[in-house]
Amino acid sequence: MIRLRQLKNDILPITAFRTQLVSILKRLEGHKTPLVLTHNGRAAAVLLSVEAYEQMVENLEVAKATIPSMMAVIKGEVEGIEGAKIKKEAKK
């Protein structure tokens, strides 16, 4: 999983990216943290390893699948696990 943290060590001007492309790609393979490319001093792009990108997409899909169920519990449309446990214990 990509950890949210300070990116100050992971910022690189696009000109350095052009000249150090191979070493930067190797670095991305070994790390799960993103690399921010800048152009004229401003963030222009974010690079991720394929593994980090796939993990991010998987996490997003899980979140999208989970949120509707969680919202139903919050709205009281469906009982959460605790409600089910309480009812089960009351039946004993």
PDB file of C-alpha atoms in Angstrom:
ATOM      1  CA  MET A   1       0.000   0.000   0.000  1.00  0.00           C
ATOM      2  CA  ILE A   2       1.207   3.509  -0.725  1.00  0.00           C
ATOM      3  CA  ARG A   3       1.692   5.350   2.493  1.00  0.00           C
ATOM      4  CA  LEU A   4       0.717   8.986   2.689  1.00  0.00           C
ATOM      5  CA  ARG A   5       3.749  10.849   3.899  1.00  0.00           C
ATOM      6  CA  GLN A   6       5.947  13.792   3.183  1.00  0.00           C
ATOM      7  CA  LEU A   7       6.950  13.742  -0.465  1.00  0.00           C
ATOM      8  CA  LYS A   8       9.795  16.261  -0.147  1.00  0.00           C
ATOM      9  CA  ASN A   9      12.384  13.552  -0.874  1.00  0.00           C
ATOM     10  CA  ASP A  10      10.321  12.229  -3.759  1.00  0.00           C
ATOM     11  CA  ILE A  11      10.117  15.376  -5.893  1.00  0.00           C
ATOM     12  CA  LEU A  12      12.144  15.574  -9.071  1.00  0.00           C
ATOM     13  CA  PRO A  13      12.363  18.176 -11.848  1.00  0.00           C
ATOM     14  CA  ILE A  14      11.282  16.797 -15.206  1.00  0.00           C
ATOM     15  CA  THR A  15      14.697  17.662 -16.671  1.00  0.00           C
ATOM     16  CA  ALA A  16      16.361  15.330 -14.144  1.00  0.00           C
ATOM     17  CA  PHE A  17      13.792  12.672 -15.038  1.00  0.00           C
ATOM     18  CA  ARG A  18      14.804  12.899 -18.692  1.00  0.00           C
ATOM     19  CA  THR A  19      18.504  12.494 -17.925  1.00  0.00           C
ATOM     20  CA  GLN A  20      18.103   9.813 -15.244  1.00  0.00           C
ATOM     21  CA  LEU A  21      15.227   7.815 -16.748  1.00  0.00           C
ATOM     22  CA  VAL A  22      16.685   4.320 -16.348  1.00  0.00           C
ATOM     23  CA  SER A  23      17.805   4.783 -12.738  1.00  0.00           C
ATOM     24  CA  ILE A  24      14.475   6.387 -11.808  1.00  0.00           C
ATOM     25  CA  LEU A  25      12.509   3.508 -13.316  1.00  0.00           C
ATOM     26  CA  LYS A  26      14.651   1.049 -11.365  1.00  0.00           C
ATOM     27  CA  ARG A  27      14.008   3.062  -8.190  1.00  0.00           C
ATOM     28  CA  LEU A  28      10.259   2.969  -8.777  1.00  0.00           C
ATOM     29  CA  GLU A  29      10.359  -0.822  -9.129  1.00  0.00           C
ATOM     30  CA  GLY A  30      11.857  -1.152  -5.662  1.00  0.00           C
ATOM     31  CA  HIS A  31       9.612   1.370  -3.907  1.00  0.00           C
ATOM     32  CA  LYS A  32       5.910   1.710  -3.372  1.00  0.00           C
ATOM     33  CA  THR A  33       6.040   5.463  -2.892  1.00  0.00           C
ATOM     34  CA  PRO A  34       5.139   7.848  -5.706  1.00  0.00           C
ATOM     35  CA  LEU A  35       7.577  10.205  -7.387  1.00  0.00           C
ATOM     36  CA  VAL A  36       6.336  13.712  -8.160  1.00  0.00           C
ATOM     37  CA  LEU A  37       7.731  15.322 -11.291  1.00  0.00           C
ATOM     38  CA  THR A  38       7.843  19.084 -11.468  1.00  0.00           C
ATOM     39  CA  HIS A  39       7.882  21.410 -14.444  1.00  0.00           C
ATOM     40  CA  ASN A  40       8.787  25.049 -13.920  1.00  0.00           C
ATOM     41  CA  GLY A  41       8.687  24.483 -10.161  1.00  0.00           C
ATOM     42  CA  ARG A  42       5.147  23.103 -10.063  1.00  0.00           C
ATOM     43  CA  ALA A  43       3.901  19.552  -9.699  1.00  0.00           C
ATOM     44  CA  ALA A  44       3.228  18.172 -13.181  1.00  0.00           C
ATOM     45  CA  ALA A  45       2.887  14.392 -12.832  1.00  0.00           C
ATOM     46  CA  VAL A  46       3.056  11.506 -10.391  1.00  0.00           C
ATOM     47  CA  LEU A  47       4.897   8.291 -11.221  1.00  0.00           C
ATOM     48  CA  LEU A  48       4.137   4.965  -9.551  1.00  0.00           C
ATOM     49  CA  SER A  49       5.480   1.480  -9.962  1.00  0.00           C
ATOM     50  CA  VAL A  50       3.056  -0.896 -11.653  1.00  0.00           C
ATOM     51  CA  GLU A  51       2.724  -2.803  -8.365  1.00  0.00           C
ATOM     52  CA  ALA A  52       1.829   0.363  -6.440  1.00  0.00           C
ATOM     53  CA  TYR A  53      -0.655   1.411  -9.125  1.00  0.00           C
ATOM     54  CA  GLU A  54      -2.364  -1.995  -9.141  1.00  0.00           C
ATOM     55  CA  GLN A  55      -2.610  -1.941  -5.339  1.00  0.00           C
ATOM     56  CA  MET A  56      -4.118   1.546  -5.447  1.00  0.00           C
ATOM     57  CA  VAL A  57      -6.728   0.458  -8.019  1.00  0.00           C
ATOM     58  CA  GLU A  58      -7.554  -2.663  -5.986  1.00  0.00           C
ATOM     59  CA  ASN A  59      -7.992  -0.573  -2.817  1.00  0.00           C
ATOM     60  CA  LEU A  60     -10.286   1.799  -4.692  1.00  0.00           C
ATOM     61  CA  GLU A  61     -12.422  -1.075  -5.992  1.00  0.00           C
ATOM     62  CA  VAL A  62     -12.748  -2.533  -2.489  1.00  0.00           C
ATOM     63  CA  ALA A  63     -13.742   0.868  -1.115  1.00  0.00           C
ATOM     64  CA  LYS A  64     -16.338   1.373  -3.858  1.00  0.00           C
ATOM     65  CA  ALA A  65     -17.822  -2.054  -3.126  1.00  0.00           C
ATOM     66  CA  THR A  66     -17.879  -1.499   0.645  1.00  0.00           C
ATOM     67  CA  ILE A  67     -19.237   2.050   0.909  1.00  0.00           C
ATOM     68  CA  PRO A  68     -22.864   1.298  -0.078  1.00  0.00           C
ATOM     69  CA  SER A  69     -23.133  -1.384   2.615  1.00  0.00           C
ATOM     70  CA  MET A  70     -21.579   0.879   5.224  1.00  0.00           C
ATOM     71  CA  MET A  71     -23.956   3.698   4.298  1.00  0.00           C
ATOM     72  CA  ALA A  72     -26.940   1.348   4.642  1.00  0.00           C
ATOM     73  CA  VAL A  73     -25.797   0.454   8.164  1.00  0.00           C
ATOM     74  CA  ILE A  74     -25.315   4.129   9.063  1.00  0.00           C
ATOM     75  CA  LYS A  75     -28.797   4.985   7.748  1.00  0.00           C
ATOM     76  CA  GLY A  76     -30.281   2.143   9.788  1.00  0.00           C
ATOM     77  CA  GLU A  77     -31.462   0.303   6.682  1.00  0.00           C
ATOM     78  CA  VAL A  78     -29.419  -2.750   7.647  1.00  0.00           C
ATOM     79  CA  GLU A  79     -28.235  -3.918  11.026  1.00  0.00           C
ATOM     80  CA  GLY A  80     -24.506  -4.008  11.590  1.00  0.00           C
ATOM     81  CA  ILE A  81     -22.627  -6.943  13.047  1.00  0.00           C
ATOM     82  CA  GLU A  82     -23.128  -5.698  16.604  1.00  0.00           C
ATOM     83  CA  GLY A  83     -26.908  -5.576  16.114  1.00  0.00           C
ATOM     84  CA  ALA A  84     -26.907  -9.135  14.838  1.00  0.00           C
ATOM     85  CA  LYS A  85     -24.835 -10.304  17.826  1.00  0.00           C
ATOM     86  CA  ILE A  86     -27.206  -8.609  20.286  1.00  0.00           C
ATOM     87  CA  LYS A  87     -30.274 -10.235  18.695  1.00  0.00           C
ATOM     88  CA  LYS A  88     -28.581 -13.636  18.637  1.00  0.00           C
ATOM     89  CA  GLU A  89     -27.694 -13.361  22.342  1.00  0.00           C
ATOM     90  CA  ALA A  90     -31.263 -12.237  23.193  1.00  0.00           C
ATOM     91  CA  LYS A  91     -32.672 -15.406  21.574  1.00  0.00           C
ATOM     92  CA  LYS A  92     -30.655 -17.667  23.913  1.00  0.00           C
TER      93      LYS A  92
END
